GROMACS .gro file of C-alpha atoms in nm:
model
  136
    1MET     CA    1  38.644  14.579  13.865
    2CYS     CA    2  38.375  14.688  13.622
    3HIS     CA    3  38.092  14.866  13.801
    4SER     CA    4  37.869  15.170  13.782
    5HIS     CA    5  38.012  15.474  13.955
    6LEU     CA    6  37.667  15.503  14.116
    7ASP     CA    7  37.766  15.188  14.307
    8ALA     CA    8  38.100  15.327  14.429
    9GLU     CA    9  38.028  15.241  14.793
   10ILE     CA   10  37.941  14.880  14.705
   11ALA     CA   11  38.247  14.854  14.479
   12LYS     CA   12  38.477  14.989  14.750
   13GLY     CA   13  38.336  14.746  15.007
   14LEU     CA   14  38.374  14.455  14.765
   15GLN     CA   15  38.728  14.564  14.686
   16GLY     CA   16  38.809  14.550  15.060
   17TYR     CA   17  38.647  14.207  15.097
   18LEU     CA   18  38.836  14.066  14.799
   19HIS     CA   19  39.161  14.225  14.920
   20ARG     CA   20  39.120  14.047  15.255
   21ASN     CA   21  39.088  13.723  15.053
   22GLY     CA   22  39.414  13.775  14.864
   23TRP     CA   23  39.307  13.980  14.561
   24GLU     CA   24  39.433  14.317  14.440
   25ILE     CA   25  39.137  14.487  14.271
   26TYR     CA   26  39.175  14.775  14.024
   27ILE     CA   27  38.906  15.045  14.029
   28ASP     CA   28  38.936  15.305  13.755
   29TRP     CA   29  38.842  15.609  13.964
   30GLU     CA   30  39.133  15.533  14.198
   31ASP     CA   31  39.372  15.559  13.900
   32ALA     CA   32  39.530  15.907  13.894
   33THR     CA   33  39.626  15.860  13.525
   34MET     CA   34  39.260  15.848  13.414
   35PRO     CA   35  39.125  16.159  13.239
   36ASP     CA   36  38.900  16.382  13.452
   37ARG     CA   37  38.615  16.340  13.202
   38PRO     CA   38  38.556  16.011  13.014
   39ASP     CA   39  38.684  16.019  12.656
   40ARG     CA   40  38.869  15.804  12.401
   41ARG     CA   41  39.173  15.785  12.631
   42THR     CA   42  38.950  15.651  12.907
   43ALA     CA   43  38.835  15.368  12.680
   44GLU     CA   44  39.193  15.291  12.575
   45LYS     CA   45  39.313  15.278  12.936
   46ILE     CA   46  39.023  15.053  13.036
   47GLN     CA   47  39.096  14.822  12.742
   48ALA     CA   48  39.463  14.800  12.844
   49LYS     CA   49  39.370  14.716  13.206
   50ILE     CA   50  39.124  14.449  13.093
   51ARG     CA   51  39.394  14.291  12.873
   52ASP     CA   52  39.675  14.320  13.127
   53LEU     CA   53  39.509  14.215  13.452
   54GLU     CA   54  39.468  13.849  13.542
   55MET     CA   55  39.090  13.858  13.599
   56PHE     CA   56  38.794  14.072  13.497
   57PHE     CA   57  38.530  14.126  13.765
   58PHE     CA   58  38.185  14.260  13.680
   59LEU     CA   59  37.971  14.391  13.966
   60ALA     CA   60  37.619  14.322  13.835
   61THR     CA   61  37.374  14.574  13.978
   62GLN     CA   62  37.073  14.756  13.842
   63ASN     CA   63  37.301  15.055  13.784
   64SER     CA   64  37.574  14.864  13.602
   65MET     CA   65  37.320  14.692  13.378
   66GLY     CA   66  37.185  15.036  13.279
   67SER     CA   67  37.530  15.186  13.227
   68ARG     CA   68  37.667  15.275  12.884
   69TRP     CA   69  38.018  15.169  12.980
   70CYS     CA   70  37.971  14.845  13.174
   71PRO     CA   71  37.816  14.625  12.900
   72TRP     CA   72  38.087  14.755  12.663
   73GLU     CA   73  38.357  14.652  12.911
   74VAL     CA   74  38.209  14.303  12.948
   75GLY     CA   75  38.195  14.268  12.571
   76TYR     CA   76  38.555  14.379  12.536
   77ALA     CA   77  38.667  14.139  12.811
   78ASP     CA   78  38.482  13.858  12.633
   79GLY     CA   79  38.694  13.919  12.324
   80VAL     CA   80  39.033  13.928  12.495
   81LYS     CA   81  39.008  13.698  12.799
   82SER     CA   82  38.929  13.331  12.841
   83LEU     CA   83  38.586  13.269  12.991
   84ASP     CA   84  38.728  13.137  13.317
   85ARG     CA   85  38.896  13.477  13.370
   86ILE     CA   86  38.566  13.671  13.360
   87LEU     CA   87  38.377  13.664  13.688
   88VAL     CA   88  38.036  13.817  13.751
   89ILE     CA   89  37.951  13.928  14.103
   90PRO     CA   90  37.571  13.911  14.118
   91THR     CA   91  37.372  14.134  14.352
   92ARG     CA   92  37.017  14.118  14.484
   93ASP     CA   93  36.808  14.424  14.561
   94SER     CA   94  36.573  14.469  14.856
   95ARG     CA   95  36.291  14.302  14.659
   96GLY     CA   96  36.503  13.989  14.607
   97VAL     CA   97  36.564  14.058  14.236
   98THR     CA   98  36.903  13.936  14.113
   99HIS     CA   99  37.055  14.174  13.860
  100GLY     CA  100  37.212  14.081  13.531
  101SER     CA  101  37.107  14.015  13.176
  102GLU     CA  102  37.077  13.671  13.028
  103TYR     CA  103  37.415  13.702  12.853
  104LEU     CA  104  37.591  13.722  13.191
  105GLU     CA  105  37.503  13.356  13.244
  106LEU     CA  106  37.777  13.284  12.988
  107TYR     CA  107  38.032  13.366  13.254
  108ARG     CA  108  38.130  13.222  13.587
  109HIS     CA  109  38.010  13.403  13.897
  110LEU     CA  110  38.186  13.477  14.221
  111ASP     CA  111  38.033  13.369  14.550
  112LYS     CA  112  38.129  13.237  14.890
  113ALA     CA  113  38.271  12.887  14.875
  114SER     CA  114  38.209  12.604  15.114
  115PRO     CA  115  38.381  12.554  15.360
  116GLY     CA  116  38.492  12.918  15.331
  117GLY     CA  117  38.671  13.161  15.108
  118ILE     CA  118  38.565  13.256  14.757
  119GLY     CA  119  38.460  13.032  14.470
  120SER     CA  120  38.405  13.064  14.098
  121PHE     CA  121  38.086  12.891  13.985
  122ASP     CA  122  37.932  12.812  13.648
  123ALA     CA  123  37.561  12.843  13.565
  124ALA     CA  124  37.499  12.487  13.694
  125GLY     CA  125  37.656  12.571  14.031
  126LYS     CA  126  37.973  12.368  13.974
  127GLY     CA  127  38.258  12.558  14.129
  128ILE     CA  128  38.620  12.583  14.219
  129ARG     CA  129  38.772  12.755  14.519
  130LEU     CA  130  38.986  13.061  14.450
  131TYR     CA  131  39.292  13.169  14.643
  132GLY     CA  132  39.406  13.518  14.553
  133ASN     CA  133  39.482  13.513  14.183
  134GLN     CA  134  39.495  13.133  14.172
  135MET     CA  135  39.218  12.887  14.093
  136LEU     CA  136  39.250  12.559  14.281
   0.00000   0.00000   0.00000
């Protein structure tokens, strides 16, 4: 899951929620093989995870939109994954502002599905229900 480390608590909570709905979510700071300080190896490891994992999740917050790494990760994912495998998780702050740049509307977003579970929705609101790593 791509996110700002400033949003670690939100990311961890979302990871738990998605896990309870059948997803295994990778978070880079839980990976003991990551360098202690970000460097070229960090970028290479992140690129490999983006390529190798089934889905790419982007937690869109004010912090992630201001990050140096997060927009780069989204751009990299865009080049190596099909668009239906990139999912934005939008957030709203206390003022009701939804975070994310215009380019994030290119991708599907993750939200609660009706009558339950998780869905993947396009910009028009048309969605499909997701079960773990499967889209149904």
